[in-house]
Amino acid sequence: MTAVAPAQAARPNGWYGMLMLIASEATIFGALIATYAYLRFNTVAWPPRGVATPSATAPVILALVLLLTAAPVFLAVRAAAAGRRGSAIGLLAGAFVVQAVYLAIQAHLYADQLSTLHADASAYASIYYTLLAVHHAHVGVGLLLELWIMGRLATGWTPYRRTALSAIALYWYFVAVAGLAVTATTLYPAW
C-alpha cells in the first residue's frame, strides 16, 4: 500500500511573510497619501501658482499597463504549479520586459519633471516626488525579485521556489495596485 501525502493545511510561511511585508509597505503608502491629503487641504493653491497641473494621459496609461502585467505573473504562478517551468519563466520574462520599460519611462518622466520643478520648491513638489520615488523604488525591487526567481527556476524546481514565486506574485499585485493609488493621488489636481 502506498502512502498518500496529506493535503497542505496552510500556505507556506514565506507566503505569509510576504503578506506581512505588503501590510507594512501599504502602511507606508497610506501615510504618504494621507500626508498628500493633509498638505492639500491645508494649502490654498494646489498645485502652487506657477506649477502646471500634471498631465493625466501618460501616468494613467502607464499605471494601467503596470496593472496588466499582473496577468502574466498570475499565469506564471499557475504554470509553475502545473509543472510547466519553461512557461512560467517565459511569462515572467514577458512581464519583466514590460515592467522594466514602465520603470524606464517613469524614470525619464521623473527626471524631466525635476528639471522644471525642484523637489524642495514647495510642499506640493516634495510630497509629489516622494510618492513617485517610493513607488518607483518598489517597482525596482519587484524587478530584482523577478530576476532572482527566474534565475532560480532556470536551475530547477523545488517547493521552496514555488513558494518564492507565489510570494513575488503577491508583491507584484500589491505594487500594481499601489501604482493606481499613487497615480490617482498625484493626478488629483488634474481631475
Short mmCIF file of C-alpha atoms in Angstrom, two decimals, residues 2-130:
data_model
loop_
_atom_site.label_atom_id
_atom_site.label_comp_id
_atom_site.label_asym_id
_atom_site.label_seq_id
_atom_site.Cartn_x
_atom_site.Cartn_y
_atom_site.Cartn_z
CA THR A 2 1.38 3.45 -0.93
CA ALA A 3 1.15 6.38 1.42
CA VAL A 4 -0.77 9.40 0.24
CA ALA A 5 0.71 12.78 1.12
CA PRO A 6 -1.64 14.75 3.34
CA ALA A 7 -3.22 17.85 1.84
CA GLN A 8 -1.47 21.04 2.81
CA ALA A 9 -3.45 22.62 5.63
CA ALA A 10 -1.99 26.10 5.34
CA ARG A 11 0.05 28.20 3.00
CA PRO A 12 3.82 28.22 3.49
CA ASN A 13 5.38 30.68 5.94
CA GLY A 14 7.09 32.56 3.09
CA TRP A 15 3.69 33.45 1.65
CA TYR A 16 2.54 34.85 4.99
CA GLY A 17 5.85 36.64 5.37
CA MET A 18 5.21 38.43 2.09
CA LEU A 19 1.73 39.40 3.30
CA MET A 20 3.32 40.95 6.38
CA LEU A 21 5.81 42.86 4.22
CA ILE A 22 2.98 44.05 1.98
CA ALA A 23 1.00 45.20 5.03
CA SER A 24 3.94 47.27 6.23
CA GLU A 25 4.52 48.68 2.74
CA ALA A 26 0.81 49.51 2.44
CA THR A 27 1.17 51.45 5.68
CA ILE A 28 3.98 53.48 4.14
CA PHE A 29 1.89 54.27 1.07
CA GLY A 30 -1.10 55.07 3.26
CA ALA A 31 0.97 57.50 5.33
CA LEU A 32 2.32 59.19 2.19
CA ILE A 33 -1.13 59.50 0.63
CA ALA A 34 -2.51 60.85 3.93
CA THR A 35 0.34 63.37 4.01
CA TYR A 36 -0.54 64.43 0.47
CA ALA A 37 -4.19 64.90 1.51
CA TYR A 38 -3.23 66.79 4.66
CA LEU A 39 -0.96 69.14 2.75
CA ARG A 40 -3.54 69.59 0.01
CA PHE A 41 -6.35 70.56 2.35
CA ASN A 42 -4.15 72.90 4.37
CA THR A 43 -2.82 74.76 1.34
CA VAL A 44 -4.74 77.44 -0.55
CA ALA A 45 -3.35 76.74 -4.03
CA TRP A 46 -2.71 73.12 -5.03
CA PRO A 47 -0.54 72.84 -7.01
CA PRO A 48 1.08 76.18 -6.13
CA ARG A 49 0.82 79.09 -8.53
CA GLY A 50 3.27 78.76 -11.37
CA VAL A 51 3.27 74.95 -11.25
CA ALA A 52 1.49 73.26 -14.12
CA THR A 53 -1.31 70.83 -13.36
CA PRO A 54 0.02 67.33 -14.01
CA SER A 55 -0.91 65.72 -17.30
CA ALA A 56 -3.08 62.65 -16.81
CA THR A 57 -2.58 60.79 -20.08
CA ALA A 58 0.85 59.18 -19.69
CA PRO A 59 0.55 58.36 -15.96
CA VAL A 60 -2.87 56.73 -16.38
CA ILE A 61 -1.76 54.66 -19.36
CA LEU A 62 1.43 53.61 -17.57
CA ALA A 63 -0.46 52.68 -14.38
CA LEU A 64 -2.88 50.54 -16.41
CA VAL A 65 0.00 48.86 -18.25
CA LEU A 66 1.65 48.03 -14.93
CA LEU A 67 -1.65 46.65 -13.65
CA LEU A 68 -1.98 44.46 -16.74
CA THR A 69 1.41 42.88 -16.04
CA ALA A 70 -0.21 41.17 -13.06
CA ALA A 71 -1.89 38.80 -15.55
CA PRO A 72 1.30 37.14 -16.86
CA VAL A 73 2.67 36.98 -13.32
CA PHE A 74 -0.53 35.21 -12.21
CA LEU A 75 -0.31 32.87 -15.20
CA ALA A 76 3.35 32.15 -14.37
CA VAL A 77 2.32 31.01 -10.89
CA ARG A 78 -0.34 28.78 -12.44
CA ALA A 79 2.11 27.37 -14.99
CA ALA A 80 4.66 26.64 -12.29
CA ALA A 81 2.02 24.91 -10.16
CA ALA A 82 1.19 22.72 -13.16
CA GLY A 83 4.86 21.82 -13.57
CA ARG A 84 5.42 23.94 -16.69
CA ARG A 85 8.64 25.61 -15.56
CA GLY A 86 9.54 26.88 -19.06
CA SER A 87 6.16 28.55 -19.46
CA ALA A 88 6.48 30.12 -16.03
CA ILE A 89 9.89 31.57 -16.88
CA GLY A 90 8.62 32.82 -20.26
CA LEU A 91 5.60 34.53 -18.71
CA LEU A 92 7.77 36.13 -16.03
CA ALA A 93 10.26 37.28 -18.66
CA GLY A 94 7.46 38.90 -20.68
CA ALA A 95 6.12 40.68 -17.59
CA PHE A 96 9.67 41.71 -16.65
CA VAL A 97 10.27 43.38 -20.02
CA VAL A 98 7.04 45.40 -19.82
CA GLN A 99 7.68 46.34 -16.19
CA ALA A 100 11.26 47.39 -16.97
CA VAL A 101 10.04 49.57 -19.86
CA TYR A 102 7.43 51.04 -17.49
CA LEU A 103 10.14 51.93 -14.97
CA ALA A 104 12.41 53.39 -17.67
CA ILE A 105 9.62 55.62 -18.99
CA GLN A 106 8.66 56.67 -15.46
CA ALA A 107 12.29 57.48 -14.64
CA HIS A 108 12.52 59.61 -17.78
CA LEU A 109 9.29 61.47 -16.91
CA TYR A 110 10.51 61.94 -13.33
CA ALA A 111 13.82 63.42 -14.48
CA ASP A 112 12.04 65.73 -16.93
CA GLN A 113 9.74 66.99 -14.20
CA LEU A 114 12.66 67.58 -11.84
CA SER A 115 14.22 69.88 -14.43
CA THR A 116 11.21 72.21 -14.27
CA LEU A 117 10.09 71.81 -10.64
CA HIS A 118 12.61 71.11 -7.89
CA ALA A 119 11.60 68.78 -5.08
CA ASP A 120 12.37 71.43 -2.46
CA ALA A 121 10.32 74.15 -4.18
CA SER A 122 7.14 73.55 -2.15
CA ALA A 123 5.24 71.07 -0.02
CA TYR A 124 3.44 70.01 -3.20
CA ALA A 125 6.68 69.24 -5.03
CA SER A 126 8.13 67.42 -2.04
CA ILE A 127 5.21 65.02 -1.49
CA TYR A 128 4.65 64.59 -5.23
CA TYR A 129 8.23 63.45 -5.84
CA THR A 130 8.33 61.39 -2.66
#
